[in-house]
Coordinates of C-alpha atoms and ligand atoms in Angstrom, one line a residue:
M1 CA 2.4 -21.5 29.7
N2 CA 0.2 -18.5 28.7
P3 CA -0.4 -18.6 25.1
I4 CA 1.6 -16.5 23.0
R5 CA 0.0 -13.8 21.1
S6 CA 1.0 -11.3 18.3
I7 CA 2.7 -8.1 19.4
K8 CA 0.6 -5.0 20.0
G9 CA 0.0 -3.0 17.0
T10 CA 0.6 -6.0 14.6
H11 CA -1.9 -8.0 12.9
D12 CA -2.2 -11.5 11.3
I13 CA -3.7 -11.3 7.7
L14 CA -5.9 -14.5 8.0
P15 CA -7.1 -16.5 4.9
A16 CA -10.4 -15.1 5.2
D17 CA -8.8 -11.6 4.3
S18 CA -5.8 -12.4 2.3
Q19 CA -7.8 -12.6 -0.7
N20 CA -8.6 -8.9 -0.5
W21 CA -4.9 -8.1 -0.2
Q22 CA -4.2 -10.1 -3.3
Q23 CA -6.9 -8.3 -5.2
L24 CA -5.5 -4.8 -4.0
E25 CA -1.9 -6.0 -4.9
Q26 CA -3.1 -6.9 -8.4
I27 CA -4.7 -3.5 -8.9
V28 CA -1.6 -1.8 -7.9
R29 CA 0.6 -4.1 -10.1
T30 CA -1.7 -3.7 -13.1
V31 CA -1.9 0.1 -13.0
C32 CA 1.8 0.6 -12.3
Q33 CA 2.6 -1.6 -15.3
R34 CA 0.2 0.6 -17.2
F35 CA 2.4 3.5 -16.5
G36 CA 5.6 1.7 -17.3
Y37 CA 6.8 1.3 -13.6
N38 CA 8.9 -1.7 -12.5
E39 CA 8.8 -3.2 -9.0
I40 CA 11.9 -2.7 -6.7
R41 CA 12.2 -4.9 -3.6
T42 CA 14.6 -3.7 -0.9
P43 CA 15.5 -5.4 2.5
I44 CA 13.3 -4.9 5.4
F45 CA 16.1 -3.4 7.8
E46 CA 18.6 -0.6 6.9
E47 CA 21.3 1.2 8.6
T48 CA 19.6 3.7 11.0
R49 CA 21.5 6.8 9.6
L50 CA 19.9 6.3 6.4
Y51 CA 16.6 7.4 7.9
S52 CA 18.1 10.0 10.2
R53 CA 19.9 11.7 7.2
S54 CA 16.9 11.5 5.0
V55 CA 13.6 11.5 6.7
G56 CA 15.1 13.9 9.3
E57 CA 16.3 13.8 12.9
N58 CA 13.4 16.0 14.0
T59 CA 10.4 14.1 12.6
D60 CA 8.3 12.0 14.6
I61 CA 9.4 8.9 12.8
V62 CA 13.0 9.3 13.5
S63 CA 12.9 10.9 16.9
K64 CA 10.4 8.4 18.4
E65 CA 8.9 5.8 16.3
M66 CA 11.6 3.6 14.9
Y67 CA 12.4 0.2 15.8
S68 CA 16.3 0.4 16.1
W69 CA 19.0 -1.7 17.8
D70 CA 22.8 -2.0 17.9
D71 CA 23.7 -5.3 15.8
K72 CA 26.5 -7.6 17.3
D73 CA 29.1 -5.4 15.2
G74 CA 27.9 -2.3 16.9
K75 CA 26.1 -0.8 13.8
S76 CA 22.8 0.6 14.5
I77 CA 20.1 -0.9 12.5
T78 CA 16.6 0.0 11.9
L79 CA 13.4 -1.9 10.8
R80 CA 12.3 0.4 7.8
P81 CA 9.9 3.0 8.8
E82 CA 9.1 4.1 5.2
L83 CA 10.2 3.1 1.8
T84 CA 11.4 6.2 -0.1
A85 CA 14.9 6.3 1.8
S86 CA 15.6 2.7 1.0
V87 CA 14.7 3.1 -2.6
V88 CA 16.8 6.2 -3.1
R89 CA 19.6 4.2 -1.2
S90 CA 19.3 1.3 -3.9
F91 CA 19.0 3.8 -6.7
I92 CA 22.4 5.3 -5.8
Q93 CA 24.0 2.0 -4.9
H94 CA 23.3 0.3 -8.1
N95 CA 23.7 3.5 -10.3
L96 CA 20.1 3.2 -11.7
G97 CA 20.5 6.6 -12.7
G98 CA 23.0 5.8 -15.3
Q99 CA 21.0 3.1 -16.8
A100 CA 18.1 5.2 -17.8
P101 CA 17.4 9.0 -17.9
V102 CA 14.1 8.3 -16.0
Q103 CA 13.8 5.4 -13.7
R104 CA 10.1 4.5 -12.6
L105 CA 9.6 2.2 -9.7
Y106 CA 7.0 0.8 -7.5
Y107 CA 7.2 -1.2 -4.3
M108 CA 4.9 -2.9 -1.9
G109 CA 5.6 -4.3 1.8
P110 CA 5.6 -4.0 5.5
L111 CA 6.9 -1.0 7.4
F112 CA 7.3 -0.6 11.1
R113 CA 6.6 2.5 13.3
R114 CA 6.1 2.5 17.1
E115 CA 2.9 4.6 17.0
R116 CA 0.0 4.4 19.4
P117 CA -2.1 1.7 17.7
Q118 CA -5.8 2.5 16.8
K119 CA -7.9 1.9 13.8
G120 CA -6.0 2.4 10.7
R121 CA -2.8 2.9 12.5
Q122 CA -0.6 -0.1 13.3
R123 CA 3.0 -0.7 14.3
Q124 CA 3.5 -3.0 11.6
F125 CA 1.4 -1.8 8.5
H126 CA 2.0 -2.2 4.7
Q127 CA 2.3 0.5 1.9
F128 CA 2.7 0.5 -1.6
G129 CA 4.3 3.4 -3.4
V130 CA 5.8 4.7 -6.5
E131 CA 8.9 6.8 -7.2
A132 CA 10.1 8.4 -10.5
F133 CA 13.6 9.7 -10.7
G134 CA 15.2 12.0 -13.4
S135 CA 12.5 14.7 -14.2
E136 CA 11.9 17.9 -12.4
N137 CA 9.2 18.9 -14.8
P138 CA 5.6 19.4 -13.7
E139 CA 4.4 16.5 -16.2
Q140 CA 6.2 14.0 -14.0
D141 CA 4.3 15.3 -10.9
A142 CA 1.1 15.0 -12.8
E143 CA 1.9 11.4 -14.0
I144 CA 2.7 10.4 -10.4
I145 CA -0.8 11.7 -9.2
A146 CA -2.5 10.2 -12.0
I147 CA -1.0 6.8 -11.0
A148 CA -2.6 7.3 -7.7
W149 CA -6.0 8.5 -9.1
H150 CA -6.0 5.2 -11.3
I151 CA -5.5 3.1 -8.4
L152 CA -8.3 4.9 -6.5
L153 CA -10.5 4.4 -9.5
E154 CA -9.9 0.8 -9.9
C155 CA -10.2 0.4 -6.1
G156 CA -13.7 2.0 -6.2
L157 CA -12.4 4.7 -3.8
S158 CA -12.4 7.8 -6.1
E159 CA -15.7 9.1 -5.1
N160 CA -15.0 9.3 -1.7
A161 CA -11.5 10.6 -2.0
T162 CA -10.1 14.1 -1.9
L163 CA -6.8 15.2 -3.3
H164 CA -5.2 18.0 -1.5
L165 CA -2.6 19.7 -3.3
N166 CA 0.0 22.1 -2.4
S167 CA 3.5 23.3 -3.1
I168 CA 6.1 24.0 -0.5
G169 CA 8.6 25.7 -2.9
S170 CA 12.2 25.0 -3.5
P171 CA 14.6 24.9 -0.4
N172 CA 15.4 28.5 -0.4
C173 CA 11.8 29.4 -0.4
R174 CA 11.1 27.1 2.5
K175 CA 14.1 28.8 4.4
A176 CA 12.4 32.1 4.1
Y177 CA 8.8 30.8 4.9
R178 CA 10.0 28.9 8.0
E179 CA 11.3 32.3 9.3
A180 CA 8.2 34.1 8.3
L181 CA 6.0 31.5 10.1
K182 CA 8.1 31.5 13.2
N183 CA 7.8 35.4 13.3
F184 CA 4.1 35.1 12.8
I185 CA 3.7 32.5 15.7
R186 CA 6.2 33.9 18.3
P187 CA 4.1 36.3 20.1
N188 CA 1.4 33.7 20.7
L189 CA 3.8 30.8 21.2
S190 CA 2.8 30.1 24.9
L191 CA -0.9 29.5 23.6
F192 CA 0.2 26.4 21.5
S193 CA 0.4 22.9 22.6
E194 CA 3.8 21.6 24.1
T195 CA 4.0 19.5 20.9
S196 CA 3.6 22.6 18.7
Q197 CA 6.2 24.5 21.0
K198 CA 8.7 21.7 20.3
R199 CA 8.1 21.8 16.5
F200 CA 8.6 25.4 16.7
E201 CA 12.3 25.0 17.2
T202 CA 12.9 21.9 15.3
N203 CA 10.4 21.6 12.3
P204 CA 7.9 24.8 12.5
L205 CA 6.3 23.7 9.0
R206 CA 4.7 20.8 10.8
I207 CA 2.9 23.0 13.3
L208 CA 0.5 23.7 10.3
D209 CA -0.4 19.9 10.6
T210 CA -2.0 20.5 13.8
K211 CA -5.5 19.1 14.5
A212 CA -6.3 21.1 17.3
D213 CA -9.1 23.6 16.6
H214 CA -7.8 26.6 18.7
E215 CA -4.4 26.2 17.0
Q216 CA -5.9 26.2 13.6
K217 CA -7.9 29.6 14.6
M218 CA -4.6 31.1 15.5
L219 CA -3.0 30.1 12.3
K220 CA -5.8 31.3 10.1
D221 CA -3.8 34.5 8.9
A222 CA -0.5 32.8 9.1
P223 CA 1.6 33.8 6.1
K224 CA 1.6 31.6 3.1
V225 CA 4.1 29.6 1.7
S226 CA 3.1 30.8 -1.8
D227 CA 4.3 34.3 -0.6
C228 CA 7.8 33.0 -0.6
F229 CA 7.6 31.2 -4.0
S230 CA 10.2 32.0 -6.8
D231 CA 9.0 32.7 -10.1
D232 CA 9.8 29.1 -11.1
D233 CA 8.1 27.6 -8.1
M234 CA 5.2 29.4 -9.1
A235 CA 5.1 28.4 -12.8
H236 CA 5.7 24.8 -11.8
F237 CA 3.0 24.6 -9.6
E238 CA 0.7 26.2 -11.9
S239 CA 1.6 23.6 -14.5
V240 CA 1.0 20.8 -12.3
Q241 CA -2.5 22.0 -11.7
N242 CA -3.2 22.4 -15.3
F243 CA -2.3 19.0 -16.2
L244 CA -4.3 17.5 -13.5
K245 CA -7.2 19.5 -14.9
V246 CA -6.5 18.4 -18.4
M247 CA -6.6 14.7 -17.1
N248 CA -10.0 15.4 -15.2
I249 CA -8.3 14.7 -11.8
P250 CA -10.2 16.7 -9.2
F251 CA -8.3 18.5 -6.5
I252 CA -8.2 21.1 -3.8
L253 CA -5.6 23.5 -2.9
N254 CA -4.6 23.0 0.7
E255 CA -2.0 25.6 1.9
K256 CA -1.7 23.8 5.3
L257 CA -0.6 20.6 3.7
V258 CA 3.3 20.5 4.4
R259 CA 3.8 16.8 5.0
G260 CA 5.9 15.7 7.9
L261 CA 9.4 14.6 6.4
D262 CA 12.4 16.9 5.8
Y263 CA 13.1 15.7 2.3
Y264 CA 10.0 17.2 0.2
S265 CA 10.3 20.3 -2.0
R266 CA 7.6 21.9 -4.2
T267 CA 4.7 19.5 -4.9
V268 CA 3.2 17.7 -2.0
F269 CA -0.2 16.0 -1.9
E270 CA -2.5 13.8 -0.1
F271 CA -5.7 11.7 -0.8
T272 CA -8.1 11.6 1.8
S273 CA -11.1 9.4 2.2
S274 CA -14.4 10.1 3.7
A275 CA -14.9 6.2 4.1
L276 CA -12.2 6.3 6.8
G277 CA -12.5 7.6 10.4
A278 CA -10.0 9.8 12.3
Q279 CA -6.9 8.4 10.3
D280 CA -8.5 9.6 7.1
A281 CA -5.3 9.8 5.1
L282 CA -5.1 7.0 2.4
L283 CA -2.0 8.2 0.5
G284 CA 0.5 11.0 0.7
G285 CA 3.7 12.1 -1.5
G286 CA 5.6 14.7 -3.0
R287 CA 8.8 15.8 -4.8
Y288 CA 12.1 15.6 -3.2
D289 CA 14.7 17.0 -5.7
G290 CA 17.4 17.2 -3.0
L291 CA 17.1 13.8 -1.5
V292 CA 19.6 11.8 -3.8
E293 CA 22.2 14.3 -3.3
T294 CA 21.7 14.3 0.4
L295 CA 22.3 10.6 0.4
G296 CA 25.5 10.9 -1.5
G297 CA 24.2 10.3 -4.9
K298 CA 24.4 12.6 -8.0
A299 CA 21.9 15.4 -7.8
T300 CA 18.7 13.7 -9.4
P301 CA 15.1 15.0 -9.2
G302 CA 12.6 12.6 -7.7
I303 CA 8.8 12.5 -6.8
G304 CA 6.7 9.7 -5.4
F305 CA 3.9 8.6 -3.1
A306 CA 3.2 6.0 -0.5
A307 CA -0.2 4.5 0.3
G308 CA -1.5 2.7 3.3
M309 CA -2.7 -0.6 2.3
E310 CA -4.5 -1.3 5.3
R311 CA -6.5 1.9 5.0
F312 CA -7.2 1.1 1.4
L313 CA -8.6 -2.2 2.4
I314 CA -10.8 -0.5 5.4
A315 CA -12.3 2.1 2.7
M316 CA -12.8 -0.9 0.0
A317 CA -14.8 -2.9 2.3
E318 CA -17.8 -0.6 1.5
T319 CA -17.2 -0.9 -2.2
E320 CA -18.2 -3.9 -4.7
V321 CA -14.7 -4.2 -5.9
L322 CA -13.7 -7.1 -3.5
S323 CA -15.0 -10.1 -4.7
R324 CA -15.2 -13.4 -2.4
E325 CA -15.4 -15.7 -5.3
S326 CA -14.0 -19.3 -4.4
K327 CA -10.9 -20.0 -6.3
I328 CA -11.7 -23.7 -6.1
D329 CA -12.8 -25.6 -9.3
V330 CA -13.5 -29.0 -8.2
Y331 CA -13.9 -30.6 -4.9
F332 CA -12.8 -34.4 -4.9
V333 CA -14.9 -36.8 -2.8
C334 CA -13.5 -40.2 -2.3
L335 CA -15.7 -42.6 -0.5
D336 CA -13.8 -45.7 0.0
E337 CA -10.2 -46.3 1.2
A338 CA -9.7 -48.7 -1.9
G339 CA -10.4 -45.7 -4.2
L340 CA -7.8 -43.3 -2.7
S341 CA -4.9 -44.3 -5.1
T342 CA -7.2 -43.5 -8.2
A343 CA -8.5 -40.5 -6.5
L344 CA -5.1 -39.1 -5.9
S345 CA -3.9 -39.9 -9.4
L346 CA -7.1 -38.3 -10.9
A347 CA -7.0 -35.1 -8.8
N348 CA -3.4 -34.8 -9.6
K349 CA -4.0 -35.1 -13.5
L350 CA -6.7 -32.2 -13.2
R351 CA -4.2 -30.0 -11.2
Q352 CA -1.6 -30.7 -13.9
A353 CA -4.1 -29.5 -16.4
G354 CA -4.6 -26.3 -14.4
F355 CA -7.7 -27.0 -12.3
N356 CA -7.8 -26.1 -8.7
V357 CA -8.7 -29.4 -6.9
V358 CA -9.3 -29.8 -3.0
S359 CA -9.9 -33.3 -1.5
D360 CA -10.7 -34.6 1.7
P361 CA -8.0 -35.9 4.0
L362 CA -10.3 -37.0 6.9
R363 CA -12.0 -40.1 5.1
R364 CA -15.4 -38.7 6.0
S365 CA -18.9 -39.7 5.2
L366 CA -20.4 -38.8 1.8
K367 CA -22.7 -36.3 3.8
A368 CA -19.9 -34.6 5.6
Q369 CA -17.8 -34.4 2.4
M370 CA -20.6 -32.9 0.5
R371 CA -21.5 -30.4 3.2
D372 CA -17.7 -29.3 3.0
A373 CA -17.8 -29.2 -0.9
N374 CA -20.8 -26.9 -0.8
K375 CA -19.2 -24.7 1.8
S376 CA -15.9 -24.5 -0.2
G377 CA -17.4 -22.7 -3.0
A378 CA -16.3 -25.2 -5.6
K379 CA -18.1 -25.3 -8.9
Y380 CA -18.1 -29.1 -9.2
A381 CA -17.7 -32.1 -6.9
L382 CA -16.2 -35.3 -8.3
I383 CA -17.5 -38.5 -6.4
L384 CA -15.8 -41.8 -6.3
G385 CA -17.4 -44.4 -4.5
E386 CA -17.6 -48.2 -4.8
T387 CA -19.9 -48.5 -7.9
E388 CA -17.7 -45.8 -9.7
M389 CA -14.5 -48.0 -8.9
E390 CA -16.2 -51.1 -10.3
T391 CA -16.9 -49.2 -13.7
D392 CA -14.0 -47.1 -14.1
S393 CA -16.5 -44.1 -13.9
I394 CA -16.7 -41.0 -11.7
V395 CA -19.9 -38.8 -10.6
L396 CA -19.6 -35.4 -11.8
K397 CA -21.8 -33.1 -9.9
N398 CA -22.6 -29.4 -10.6
L399 CA -22.9 -27.7 -7.1
E400 CA -24.4 -24.6 -8.4
K401 CA -27.2 -26.4 -10.3
S402 CA -27.3 -29.5 -8.1
E403 CA -27.3 -31.7 -11.2
Q404 CA -25.1 -34.7 -11.7
E405 CA -24.0 -37.3 -14.3
T406 CA -21.7 -40.0 -14.5
V407 CA -18.7 -39.9 -16.8
S408 CA -15.9 -42.2 -17.6
Q409 CA -12.6 -41.6 -15.6
K410 CA -10.9 -41.6 -18.9
N411 CA -12.8 -38.6 -20.1
I412 CA -13.4 -36.4 -17.0
L413 CA -10.5 -34.2 -17.8
E414 CA -12.0 -33.3 -21.3
K415 CA -15.5 -33.0 -20.0
L416 CA -14.3 -30.6 -17.4
R417 CA -12.5 -28.6 -20.0
N418 CA -15.5 -28.5 -22.1
L419 CA -17.6 -27.3 -19.2
T420 CA -15.2 -24.7 -18.0
N421 CA -14.3 -23.1 -21.4
Ligands
AMP1 P1 3.6 8.4 5.2 O1 4.7 7.3 4.8 O2 3.6 8.7 6.6 O3 3.5 9.6 4.4 O4 2.3 7.5 5.1 C1 1.6 7.3 3.8 C2 0.4 6.7 4.2 O5 0.7 5.4 4.8 C3 -0.7 7.1 5.0 O6 -1.4 8.0 4.3 C4 -1.5 6.3 5.5 O7 -2.5 5.5 4.8 C5 -0.4 4.9 5.7 N1 0.2 4.9 7.1 C6 1.2 5.6 7.6 N2 1.4 5.4 9.0 C7 0.7 4.3 9.3 C8 0.4 3.4 10.4 N3 1.0 3.5 11.5 N4 -0.6 2.4 10.3 C9 -1.3 2.2 9.0 N5 -1.2 3.1 8.0 C10 -0.3 3.9 8.0

């Protein structure tokens, strides 16, 4: 039989890397808690119509990237390709809006998109993100961006990161802008790529996202979304900028940033990182004031962002933040079969007291076990041989200093406690 391998675009997170993941997860949790955000966990799969209604039929995600199937009862099911839709579904289903005027939520977990795999782009990937429901005021936008900024700071990524900021106005403004943009592009439409031509009909704002230089050149003098702003849109966007300045969060205005999904309105933003390659977007988000209503809930403003965890970790590899410190306190070396019961009972007592203890289950030689102990990164080795068994003692070796002493078994827990306090 051919060996079975993981599916293209999916990756195992191996023990050598999982510590990095845990450190990133810890930073996210700590910062979110600092802002008063609580975790929400939603199912990995949902009804397909959740995404077609919220993300939009004409987006890349819904039109070509979803993993969907018909379940046995005929219902179309999809592996979640993003998390805002699920969080909003849950917000409505459990009437979270009725429980508090502002709901502050964060999440972490895997997502699925059938994209072309490359560095920083996978078919199963992970995001963390935050969502705040209940306020349409610009200070809420500034708070959401501040959470992203604090996480970037803690991850050591703030220096290489650039915050791109834009406002795409409220829905009426967008409608007018859509037409203005189409009128601008129409005379030269045949010079645009097939993708852009398709977007012209379905999602013209997305044409501004194009990476092709010749298209960007043609778009140089395109009308600006700000031309269609209402006074309120303008005042909102200016306040967001002022609040960011007050908090010393640097940003650049990027009129071409529109974000791909249908549900955004007003503030949109993205953090890119120069520590990444072609896929340089670390994190993206925006305001979605109409989404709760679109999905059948009471009109409730909302704003959030989602960040790619794989990309965070690629960028963090260049920083000092990820530590490779061993989590093992004690490596237990037992040299004689007759000592196993004592070894097991002593090791267990240490674990109960909170020490991380690893022991060798292969009954190997002293040399082999000591080599393993040193490799494990443990601070101490406890060595139980024939002599120690006869005298109810144990050898305690400091592996960093290569010093050792004999301690009575009765006192070993206290001894270790004193050494590690
Ligand atoms: P989006 O949900 O498309 O706004 O993406 C938010 C963030 O998720 C991006 O900025 C990326 O960091 C990350 N991301 C999106 N798609 C992928 C993917 N296929 N593989 C890895 N990371 C991704």
